Structure formats: C-alpha cells, structure tokens
GROMACS .gro file of C-alpha atoms in nm:
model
  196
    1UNK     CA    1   1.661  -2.655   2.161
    2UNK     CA    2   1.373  -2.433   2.095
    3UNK     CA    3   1.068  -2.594   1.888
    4UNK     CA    4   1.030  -2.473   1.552
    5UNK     CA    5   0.672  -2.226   1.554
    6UNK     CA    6   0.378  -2.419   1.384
    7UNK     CA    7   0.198  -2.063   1.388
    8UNK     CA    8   0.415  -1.802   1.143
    9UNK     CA    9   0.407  -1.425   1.206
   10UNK     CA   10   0.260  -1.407   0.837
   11UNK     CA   11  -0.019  -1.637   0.929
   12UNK     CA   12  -0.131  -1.416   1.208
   13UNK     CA   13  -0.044  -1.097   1.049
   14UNK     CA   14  -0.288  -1.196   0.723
   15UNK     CA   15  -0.558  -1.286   1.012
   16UNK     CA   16  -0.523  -0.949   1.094
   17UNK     CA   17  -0.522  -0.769   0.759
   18UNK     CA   18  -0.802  -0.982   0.708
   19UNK     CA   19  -1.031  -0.869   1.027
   20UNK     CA   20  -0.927  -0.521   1.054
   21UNK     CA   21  -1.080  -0.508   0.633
   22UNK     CA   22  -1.379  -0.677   0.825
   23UNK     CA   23  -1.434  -0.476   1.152
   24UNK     CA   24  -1.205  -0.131   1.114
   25UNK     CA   25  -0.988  -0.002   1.373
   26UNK     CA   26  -1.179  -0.146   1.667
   27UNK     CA   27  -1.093  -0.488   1.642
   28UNK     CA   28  -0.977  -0.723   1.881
   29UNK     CA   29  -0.678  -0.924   1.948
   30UNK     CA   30  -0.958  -1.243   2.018
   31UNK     CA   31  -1.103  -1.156   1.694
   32UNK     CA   32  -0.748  -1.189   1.514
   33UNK     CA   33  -0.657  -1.524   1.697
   34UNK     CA   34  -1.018  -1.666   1.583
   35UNK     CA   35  -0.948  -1.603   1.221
   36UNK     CA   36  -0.586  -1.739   1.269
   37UNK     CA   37  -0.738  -2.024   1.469
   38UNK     CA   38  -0.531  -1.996   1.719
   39UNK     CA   39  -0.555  -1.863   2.083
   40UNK     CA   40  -0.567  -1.500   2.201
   41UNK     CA   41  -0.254  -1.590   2.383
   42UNK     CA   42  -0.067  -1.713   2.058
   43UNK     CA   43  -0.100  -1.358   1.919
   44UNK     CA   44  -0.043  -1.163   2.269
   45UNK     CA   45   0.293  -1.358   2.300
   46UNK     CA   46   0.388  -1.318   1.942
   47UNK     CA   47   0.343  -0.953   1.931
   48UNK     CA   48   0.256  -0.836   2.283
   49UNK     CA   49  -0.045  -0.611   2.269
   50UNK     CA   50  -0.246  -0.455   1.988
   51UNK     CA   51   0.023  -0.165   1.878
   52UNK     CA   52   0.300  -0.431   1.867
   53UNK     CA   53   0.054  -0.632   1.632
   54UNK     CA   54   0.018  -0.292   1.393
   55UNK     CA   55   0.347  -0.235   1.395
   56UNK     CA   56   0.466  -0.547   1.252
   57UNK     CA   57   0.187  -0.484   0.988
   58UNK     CA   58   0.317  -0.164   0.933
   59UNK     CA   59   0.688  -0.297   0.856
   60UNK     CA   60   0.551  -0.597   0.653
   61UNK     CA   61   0.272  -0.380   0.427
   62UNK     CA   62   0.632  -0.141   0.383
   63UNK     CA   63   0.794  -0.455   0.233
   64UNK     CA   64   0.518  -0.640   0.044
   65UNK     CA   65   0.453  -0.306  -0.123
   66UNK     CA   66   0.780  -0.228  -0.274
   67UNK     CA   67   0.845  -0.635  -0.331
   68UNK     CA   68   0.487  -0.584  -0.559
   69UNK     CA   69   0.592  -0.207  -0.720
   70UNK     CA   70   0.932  -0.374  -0.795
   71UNK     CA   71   0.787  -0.748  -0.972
   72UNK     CA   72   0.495  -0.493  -1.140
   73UNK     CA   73   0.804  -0.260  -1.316
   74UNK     CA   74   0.963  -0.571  -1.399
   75UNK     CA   75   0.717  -0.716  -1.601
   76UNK     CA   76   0.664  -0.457  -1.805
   77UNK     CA   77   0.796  -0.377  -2.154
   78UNK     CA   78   0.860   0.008  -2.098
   79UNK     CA   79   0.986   0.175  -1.831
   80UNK     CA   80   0.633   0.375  -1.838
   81UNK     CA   81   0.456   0.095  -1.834
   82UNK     CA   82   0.652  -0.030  -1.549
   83UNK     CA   83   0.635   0.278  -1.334
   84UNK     CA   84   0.195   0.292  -1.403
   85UNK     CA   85   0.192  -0.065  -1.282
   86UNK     CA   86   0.366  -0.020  -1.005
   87UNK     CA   87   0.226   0.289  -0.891
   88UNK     CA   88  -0.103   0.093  -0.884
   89UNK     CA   89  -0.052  -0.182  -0.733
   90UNK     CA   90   0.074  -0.005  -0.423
   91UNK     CA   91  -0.308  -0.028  -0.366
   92UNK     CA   92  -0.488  -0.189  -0.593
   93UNK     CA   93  -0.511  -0.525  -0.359
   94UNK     CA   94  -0.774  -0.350  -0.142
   95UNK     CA   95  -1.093  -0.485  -0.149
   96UNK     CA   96  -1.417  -0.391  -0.202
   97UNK     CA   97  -1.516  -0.019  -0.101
   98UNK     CA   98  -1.628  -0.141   0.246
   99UNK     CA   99  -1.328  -0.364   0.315
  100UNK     CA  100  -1.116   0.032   0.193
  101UNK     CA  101  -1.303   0.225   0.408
  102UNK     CA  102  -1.208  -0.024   0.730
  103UNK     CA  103  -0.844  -0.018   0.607
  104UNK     CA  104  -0.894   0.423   0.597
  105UNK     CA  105  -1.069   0.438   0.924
  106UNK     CA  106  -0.715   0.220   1.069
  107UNK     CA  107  -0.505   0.442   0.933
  108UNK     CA  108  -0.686   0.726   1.123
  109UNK     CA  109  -0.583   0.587   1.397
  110UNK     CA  110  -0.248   0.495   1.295
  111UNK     CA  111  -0.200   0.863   1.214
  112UNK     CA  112  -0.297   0.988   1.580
  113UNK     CA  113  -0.019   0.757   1.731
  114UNK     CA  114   0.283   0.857   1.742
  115UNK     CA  115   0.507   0.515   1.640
  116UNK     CA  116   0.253   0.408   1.403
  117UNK     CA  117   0.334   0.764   1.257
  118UNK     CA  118   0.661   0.702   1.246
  119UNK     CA  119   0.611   0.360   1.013
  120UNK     CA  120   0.347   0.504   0.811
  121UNK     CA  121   0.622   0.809   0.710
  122UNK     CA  122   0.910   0.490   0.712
  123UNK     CA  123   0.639   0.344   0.449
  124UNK     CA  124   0.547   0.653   0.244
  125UNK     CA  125   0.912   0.712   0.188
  126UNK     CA  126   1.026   0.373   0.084
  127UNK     CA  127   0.704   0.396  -0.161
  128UNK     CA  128   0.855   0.727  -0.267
  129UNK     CA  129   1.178   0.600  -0.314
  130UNK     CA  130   1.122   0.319  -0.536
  131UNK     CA  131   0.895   0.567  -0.748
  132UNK     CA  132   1.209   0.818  -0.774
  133UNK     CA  133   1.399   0.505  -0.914
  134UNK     CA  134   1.113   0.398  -1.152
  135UNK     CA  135   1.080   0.798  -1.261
  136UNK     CA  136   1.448   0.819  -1.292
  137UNK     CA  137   1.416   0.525  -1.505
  138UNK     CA  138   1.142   0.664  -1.769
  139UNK     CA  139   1.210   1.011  -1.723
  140UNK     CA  140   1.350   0.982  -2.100
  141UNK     CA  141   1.032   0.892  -2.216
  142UNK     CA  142   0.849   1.159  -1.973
  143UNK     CA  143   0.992   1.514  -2.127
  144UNK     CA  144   0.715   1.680  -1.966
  145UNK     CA  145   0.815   1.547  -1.598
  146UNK     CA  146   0.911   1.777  -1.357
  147UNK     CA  147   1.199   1.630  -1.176
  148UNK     CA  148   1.228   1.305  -1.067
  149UNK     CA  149   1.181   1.404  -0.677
  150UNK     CA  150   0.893   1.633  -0.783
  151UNK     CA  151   0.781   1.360  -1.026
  152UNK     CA  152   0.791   1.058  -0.767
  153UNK     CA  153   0.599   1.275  -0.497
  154UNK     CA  154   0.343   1.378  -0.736
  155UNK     CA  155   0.255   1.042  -0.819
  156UNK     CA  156   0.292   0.902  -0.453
  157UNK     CA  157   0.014   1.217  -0.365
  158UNK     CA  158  -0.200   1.120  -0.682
  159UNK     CA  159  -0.258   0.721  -0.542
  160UNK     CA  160  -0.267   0.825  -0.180
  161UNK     CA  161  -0.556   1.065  -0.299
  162UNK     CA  162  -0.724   0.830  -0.496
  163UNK     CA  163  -0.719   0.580  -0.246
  164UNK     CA  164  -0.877   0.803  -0.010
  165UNK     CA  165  -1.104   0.933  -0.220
  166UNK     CA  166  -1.208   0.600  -0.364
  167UNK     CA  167  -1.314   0.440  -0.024
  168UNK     CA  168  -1.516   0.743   0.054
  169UNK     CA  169  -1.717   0.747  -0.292
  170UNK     CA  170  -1.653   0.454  -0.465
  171UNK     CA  171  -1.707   0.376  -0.829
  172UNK     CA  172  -1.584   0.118  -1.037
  173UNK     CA  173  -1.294  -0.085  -0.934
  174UNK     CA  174  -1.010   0.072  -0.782
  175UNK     CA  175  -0.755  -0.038  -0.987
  176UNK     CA  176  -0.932   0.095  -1.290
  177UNK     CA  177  -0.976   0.424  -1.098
  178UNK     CA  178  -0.590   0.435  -0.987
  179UNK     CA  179  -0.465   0.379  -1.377
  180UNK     CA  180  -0.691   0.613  -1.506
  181UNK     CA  181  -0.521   0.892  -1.289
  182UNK     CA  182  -0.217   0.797  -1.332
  183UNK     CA  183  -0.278   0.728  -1.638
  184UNK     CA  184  -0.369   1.126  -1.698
  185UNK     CA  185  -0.030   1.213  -1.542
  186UNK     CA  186   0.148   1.034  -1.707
  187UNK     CA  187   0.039   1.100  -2.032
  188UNK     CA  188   0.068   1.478  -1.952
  189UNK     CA  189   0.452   1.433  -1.893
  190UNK     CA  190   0.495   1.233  -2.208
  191UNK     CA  191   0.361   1.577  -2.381
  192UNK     CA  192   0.041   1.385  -2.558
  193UNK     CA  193  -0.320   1.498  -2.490
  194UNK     CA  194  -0.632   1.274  -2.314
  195UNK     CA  195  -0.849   1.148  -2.525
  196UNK     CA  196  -1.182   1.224  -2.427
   0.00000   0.00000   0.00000
C-alpha cells in the first residue's frame, strides 16, 4: 500500500505562484522546493521538470479562476453585479505592480511555448465561457449589449488589457482599476451615461 503524500500538489504549486510573483520567469525548481520546504527532488518527482510544473499551474489557475468568477456571481444581488464581480476577480488577486509584472513577464514565456499555449487558450476560453453564461444571464438588464458571444469576448479583452496594462504603468489598486473599466462597459450596455 502506497503512503499517503505529506507534501500536496497545491502546497508546491502555491510555492510556485508564490516565487515566480517573486523572481519572474527565470526561476528555479530549487527556488520552488525552498519556499515549499521541501527538496528539489520532491518537486522534480511530483511534476518532472519545470514545464510539467507550469502546466499543472496552468490547469489549476483555469479552475481556481472560474471556481472564484462563479462564488463572485453568486454573491451578488443582480445578475450585473454578479457578472462585474466576477469579471474582476479573474485578476484582481495579483499583487502588487511588481509581483504583476513577474506574473506578465511568465506569461511571455508561456506564450512562446507551444503546450503552455495550448492551456493558456484552454484557460481564456473557459474564462470566456463562464462570462457568456454570466452575460446570457444579465443580458436583460444590458439592452445595449451586443450579443452575448460578442459581449463575453469584449469583456474577457477589456480585463486581459487592463491587466496588462496595469503591470506596465500601475496606478491605484488593480481591482479598483479593473471595476472602473468594466464598470464603463457595463454601464454603456445598460444605456446610462458615466458620470464624470
């Protein structure tokens, strides 16, 4: 019979979340175990080199971000109010502008691999999806929407954007800066001006 692991993946994957907001894309496995306090070997077996170690990020930031869009919506009152909050907090747990910019300069490299590709597209879809099924779910209350596939990808572009953005030339918080542009979508499709 097979022991039971002391050392979960989601210990070791946090470690990781946690380093690469620390160091960027050139971190090390050694760096990972040290913050997990366990040894390199620990995470090389787990996960088998660096790219296995990003891809089970990949797969578990896919998860924990529609798990979070889907408990944000369903704490809200109106379904408009439901799709703003989850729309934000798709990113808003980023940290400070430095700890954004790491996260931005991993996803670089994530883009110029090929499988990591693959997840990041897996990830922007199921974000996309459960944004189609929050839209579809105000769209009464959003007469001004274009349609809900147009509608979901719009907002998916306008948080991506401000993410980047953000990290590059931050102000504020980025939560605040994500709800104010949604926000200013969103009150656009409900057919009701700004105020200044």
């Amino acid at each position: 019979m097979a022991r039971p692991r002391s050392i979960t993946d989601e210990r070791l994957l946090s470690a990781a979340e946690t380093v690469i907001g620390r160091c960027g894309p050139g971190f090390t496995l050694a760096q990972v175990a040290a913050e997990a306090g366990v040894s390199v070997g620990t995470v090389a077996q787990r996960f088998g080199s660096k790219s296995g170690l990003l891809q089970a990020m990949s797969r578990r930031a896919t998860r924990r971000a529609v798990e979070q869009m889907r408990e944000c919506a369903a704490r809200a009152d109106d379904p408009v109010d439901g799709l703003r909050a989850a729309a934000v907090s798709v990113y808003a747990v980023l940290g400070d502008a430095e700890e954004a910019a790491n996260h931005l300069g991993q996803l670089g490299v994530d883009i110029g691999d090929p499988v990591l590709r693959s997840l990041l597209g897996e990830h922007f879809t199921a974000v996309e999806e459960e944004l189609r099924r929050l839209v579809r779910a105000a769209v009464s209350s959003l007469p001004h929407a274009p349609s809900v596939p147009r509608a979901a990808r719009a907002v998916l572009g306008v948080i991506n954007g401000v993410s980047i953005d953000w990290s590059i030339r931050p102000h504020g918080r980025l939560a605040d800066r994500l709800a104010e542009d949604v926000d200013a979508v969103l009150t656009a499709w409900r057919g009701r001006r700004e105020e200044a």
